[in-house]
Amino acid sequence: MSFRSQAEVKIAEELDKRSICFFPNNALRLTTKKGRENKEPDFFVLYNKKYAILEVDGISHTPKRRVEEQ
C-alpha cells in the first residue's frame, strides 16, 4: 500500500488494528453536484455494511479544496 503522509500511515495502522476494511488512495466514480466524476479519496472505508470516505487534511489542502472534497 502507498500513503501520501505519515498521518495516513497512522490512520491505516489504526484501521488495521481494528480489522476494518479500507482502501487507501483508490479511484472512485461518484455522482457530484457537477455530475459523474472520478475522485481519489485518502480512504474508502467499509464497516458494518456501511461505507465512508475519509479525507486527511494536510499542507496541500487549501480552503477551496476542503470545500470541494466535502
Short mmCIF file of N, CA and C in Angstrom, two decimals:
data_model
loop_
_atom_site.label_atom_id
_atom_site.label_comp_id
_atom_site.label_asym_id
_atom_site.label_seq_id
_atom_site.Cartn_x
_atom_site.Cartn_y
_atom_site.Cartn_z
N MET A 1 0.84 -1.18 0.00
CA MET A 1 0.00 0.00 0.00
C MET A 1 0.88 1.24 0.00
N SER A 2 0.36 2.28 -0.62
CA SER A 2 1.11 3.53 -0.62
C SER A 2 0.28 4.62 0.05
N PHE A 3 0.97 5.45 0.82
CA PHE A 3 0.33 6.53 1.55
C PHE A 3 1.05 7.83 1.23
N ARG A 4 0.33 8.94 1.33
CA ARG A 4 0.90 10.24 0.97
C ARG A 4 1.47 11.00 2.16
N SER A 5 1.17 10.53 3.37
CA SER A 5 1.65 11.25 4.55
C SER A 5 1.76 10.30 5.73
N GLN A 6 2.48 10.75 6.74
CA GLN A 6 2.61 9.97 7.97
C GLN A 6 1.26 9.86 8.68
N ALA A 7 0.43 10.88 8.56
CA ALA A 7 -0.91 10.84 9.16
C ALA A 7 -1.73 9.71 8.55
N GLU A 8 -1.64 9.53 7.24
CA GLU A 8 -2.36 8.43 6.58
C GLU A 8 -1.85 7.08 7.07
N VAL A 9 -0.55 6.96 7.27
CA VAL A 9 0.02 5.71 7.77
C VAL A 9 -0.57 5.38 9.14
N LYS A 10 -0.63 6.38 10.01
CA LYS A 10 -1.15 6.16 11.37
C LYS A 10 -2.63 5.76 11.34
N ILE A 11 -3.41 6.40 10.47
CA ILE A 11 -4.82 6.04 10.35
C ILE A 11 -4.95 4.62 9.83
N ALA A 12 -4.16 4.26 8.82
CA ALA A 12 -4.20 2.90 8.28
C ALA A 12 -3.84 1.87 9.36
N GLU A 13 -2.84 2.17 10.16
CA GLU A 13 -2.45 1.25 11.23
C GLU A 13 -3.60 1.05 12.22
N GLU A 14 -4.30 2.13 12.54
CA GLU A 14 -5.41 2.02 13.49
C GLU A 14 -6.59 1.25 12.90
N LEU A 15 -6.92 1.52 11.64
CA LEU A 15 -7.98 0.77 10.98
C LEU A 15 -7.62 -0.71 10.92
N ASP A 16 -6.37 -1.00 10.63
CA ASP A 16 -5.89 -2.38 10.55
C ASP A 16 -6.00 -3.08 11.91
N LYS A 17 -5.60 -2.40 12.98
CA LYS A 17 -5.69 -2.97 14.33
C LYS A 17 -7.12 -3.36 14.67
N ARG A 18 -8.07 -2.58 14.16
CA ARG A 18 -9.48 -2.82 14.47
C ARG A 18 -10.16 -3.74 13.45
N SER A 19 -9.36 -4.29 12.52
CA SER A 19 -9.86 -5.21 11.48
C SER A 19 -10.96 -4.57 10.62
N ILE A 20 -10.78 -3.29 10.33
CA ILE A 20 -11.74 -2.56 9.49
C ILE A 20 -11.22 -2.58 8.06
N CYS A 21 -12.10 -2.92 7.13
CA CYS A 21 -11.73 -2.98 5.72
C CYS A 21 -11.58 -1.56 5.17
N PHE A 22 -10.46 -1.30 4.48
CA PHE A 22 -10.25 0.03 3.90
C PHE A 22 -9.42 -0.06 2.63
N PHE A 23 -9.62 0.93 1.78
CA PHE A 23 -8.88 1.04 0.53
C PHE A 23 -8.24 2.42 0.50
N PRO A 24 -6.92 2.52 0.57
CA PRO A 24 -6.28 3.83 0.55
C PRO A 24 -6.02 4.33 -0.88
N ASN A 25 -6.30 5.59 -1.10
CA ASN A 25 -5.93 6.27 -2.35
C ASN A 25 -6.38 5.55 -3.61
N ASN A 26 -7.62 5.09 -3.62
CA ASN A 26 -8.19 4.44 -4.79
C ASN A 26 -9.08 5.39 -5.56
N ALA A 27 -9.15 5.19 -6.87
CA ALA A 27 -10.04 6.00 -7.69
C ALA A 27 -11.46 5.47 -7.54
N LEU A 28 -12.40 6.40 -7.39
CA LEU A 28 -13.82 6.07 -7.28
C LEU A 28 -14.59 6.88 -8.31
N ARG A 29 -15.67 6.33 -8.80
CA ARG A 29 -16.55 7.05 -9.72
C ARG A 29 -17.79 7.44 -8.92
N LEU A 30 -17.98 8.75 -8.72
CA LEU A 30 -19.05 9.25 -7.86
C LEU A 30 -19.94 10.25 -8.59
N THR A 31 -21.16 10.38 -8.11
CA THR A 31 -22.04 11.44 -8.59
C THR A 31 -21.85 12.65 -7.69
N THR A 32 -21.51 13.77 -8.29
CA THR A 32 -21.30 15.02 -7.55
C THR A 32 -22.27 16.08 -8.06
N LYS A 33 -22.19 17.26 -7.50
CA LYS A 33 -23.04 18.36 -7.97
C LYS A 33 -22.77 18.69 -9.43
N LYS A 34 -21.55 18.39 -9.88
CA LYS A 34 -21.17 18.66 -11.27
C LYS A 34 -21.51 17.51 -12.20
N GLY A 35 -22.02 16.40 -11.67
CA GLY A 35 -22.30 15.21 -12.47
C GLY A 35 -21.37 14.07 -12.06
N ARG A 36 -21.17 13.10 -12.94
CA ARG A 36 -20.30 11.96 -12.64
C ARG A 36 -18.84 12.39 -12.74
N GLU A 37 -18.07 12.08 -11.70
CA GLU A 37 -16.65 12.47 -11.66
C GLU A 37 -15.81 11.37 -11.03
N ASN A 38 -14.55 11.35 -11.39
CA ASN A 38 -13.58 10.49 -10.72
C ASN A 38 -13.03 11.24 -9.52
N LYS A 39 -12.94 10.58 -8.40
CA LYS A 39 -12.37 11.15 -7.18
C LYS A 39 -11.36 10.15 -6.62
N GLU A 40 -10.38 10.67 -5.89
CA GLU A 40 -9.40 9.80 -5.26
C GLU A 40 -9.30 10.16 -3.78
N PRO A 41 -10.21 9.60 -2.97
CA PRO A 41 -10.18 9.90 -1.54
C PRO A 41 -8.98 9.24 -0.88
N ASP A 42 -8.59 9.78 0.28
CA ASP A 42 -7.47 9.19 1.01
C ASP A 42 -7.83 7.78 1.49
N PHE A 43 -9.06 7.59 1.94
CA PHE A 43 -9.51 6.27 2.38
C PHE A 43 -10.97 6.06 1.99
N PHE A 44 -11.27 4.87 1.49
CA PHE A 44 -12.64 4.40 1.32
C PHE A 44 -12.78 3.28 2.34
N VAL A 45 -13.68 3.44 3.30
CA VAL A 45 -13.78 2.53 4.44
C VAL A 45 -15.11 1.78 4.42
N LEU A 46 -15.05 0.46 4.66
CA LEU A 46 -16.24 -0.37 4.76
C LEU A 46 -16.32 -0.92 6.17
N TYR A 47 -17.49 -0.71 6.82
CA TYR A 47 -17.64 -1.17 8.20
C TYR A 47 -19.12 -1.37 8.52
N ASN A 48 -19.46 -2.51 9.06
CA ASN A 48 -20.84 -2.82 9.45
C ASN A 48 -21.85 -2.53 8.34
N LYS A 49 -21.55 -3.01 7.14
CA LYS A 49 -22.44 -2.84 5.97
C LYS A 49 -22.66 -1.38 5.59
N LYS A 50 -21.75 -0.51 6.00
CA LYS A 50 -21.80 0.90 5.64
C LYS A 50 -20.45 1.28 5.05
N TYR A 51 -20.43 2.37 4.32
CA TYR A 51 -19.16 2.86 3.78
C TYR A 51 -18.99 4.33 4.10
N ALA A 52 -17.74 4.76 4.08
CA ALA A 52 -17.41 6.16 4.33
C ALA A 52 -16.18 6.54 3.54
N ILE A 53 -16.09 7.80 3.21
CA ILE A 53 -14.90 8.36 2.58
C ILE A 53 -14.22 9.22 3.63
N LEU A 54 -12.94 8.96 3.84
CA LEU A 54 -12.17 9.69 4.85
C LEU A 54 -11.07 10.49 4.16
N GLU A 55 -11.08 11.78 4.36
CA GLU A 55 -10.04 12.66 3.83
C GLU A 55 -9.15 13.12 4.99
N VAL A 56 -7.85 13.09 4.76
CA VAL A 56 -6.88 13.52 5.77
C VAL A 56 -6.32 14.86 5.30
N ASP A 57 -6.64 15.91 6.01
CA ASP A 57 -6.16 17.24 5.62
C ASP A 57 -4.67 17.38 5.92
N GLY A 58 -3.99 18.09 5.05
CA GLY A 58 -2.57 18.34 5.23
C GLY A 58 -2.19 19.65 4.56
N ILE A 59 -0.93 19.80 4.28
CA ILE A 59 -0.40 21.04 3.69
C ILE A 59 -1.07 21.37 2.36
N SER A 60 -1.36 20.33 1.56
CA SER A 60 -1.92 20.57 0.23
C SER A 60 -3.41 20.90 0.25
N HIS A 61 -4.05 20.84 1.39
CA HIS A 61 -5.48 21.08 1.48
C HIS A 61 -5.78 22.56 1.75
N THR A 62 -6.04 23.27 0.67
CA THR A 62 -6.41 24.68 0.77
C THR A 62 -7.88 24.77 1.18
N PRO A 63 -8.35 25.92 1.65
CA PRO A 63 -9.77 26.05 1.98
C PRO A 63 -10.68 25.67 0.82
N LYS A 64 -10.30 26.06 -0.40
CA LYS A 64 -11.11 25.72 -1.58
C LYS A 64 -11.16 24.20 -1.77
N ARG A 65 -10.05 23.55 -1.63
CA ARG A 65 -10.01 22.09 -1.82
C ARG A 65 -10.83 21.39 -0.74
N ARG A 66 -10.78 21.88 0.49
CA ARG A 66 -11.59 21.29 1.57
C ARG A 66 -13.07 21.35 1.23
N VAL A 67 -13.51 22.49 0.72
CA VAL A 67 -14.92 22.65 0.34
C VAL A 67 -15.28 21.68 -0.79
N GLU A 68 -14.42 21.56 -1.78
CA GLU A 68 -14.68 20.63 -2.90
C GLU A 68 -14.78 19.19 -2.42
N GLU A 69 -13.92 18.80 -1.48
CA GLU A 69 -13.91 17.41 -1.02
C GLU A 69 -15.10 17.09 -0.12
N GLN A 70 -15.63 18.10 0.57
CA GLN A 70 -16.78 17.85 1.42
C GLN A 70 -18.00 17.59 0.58
#
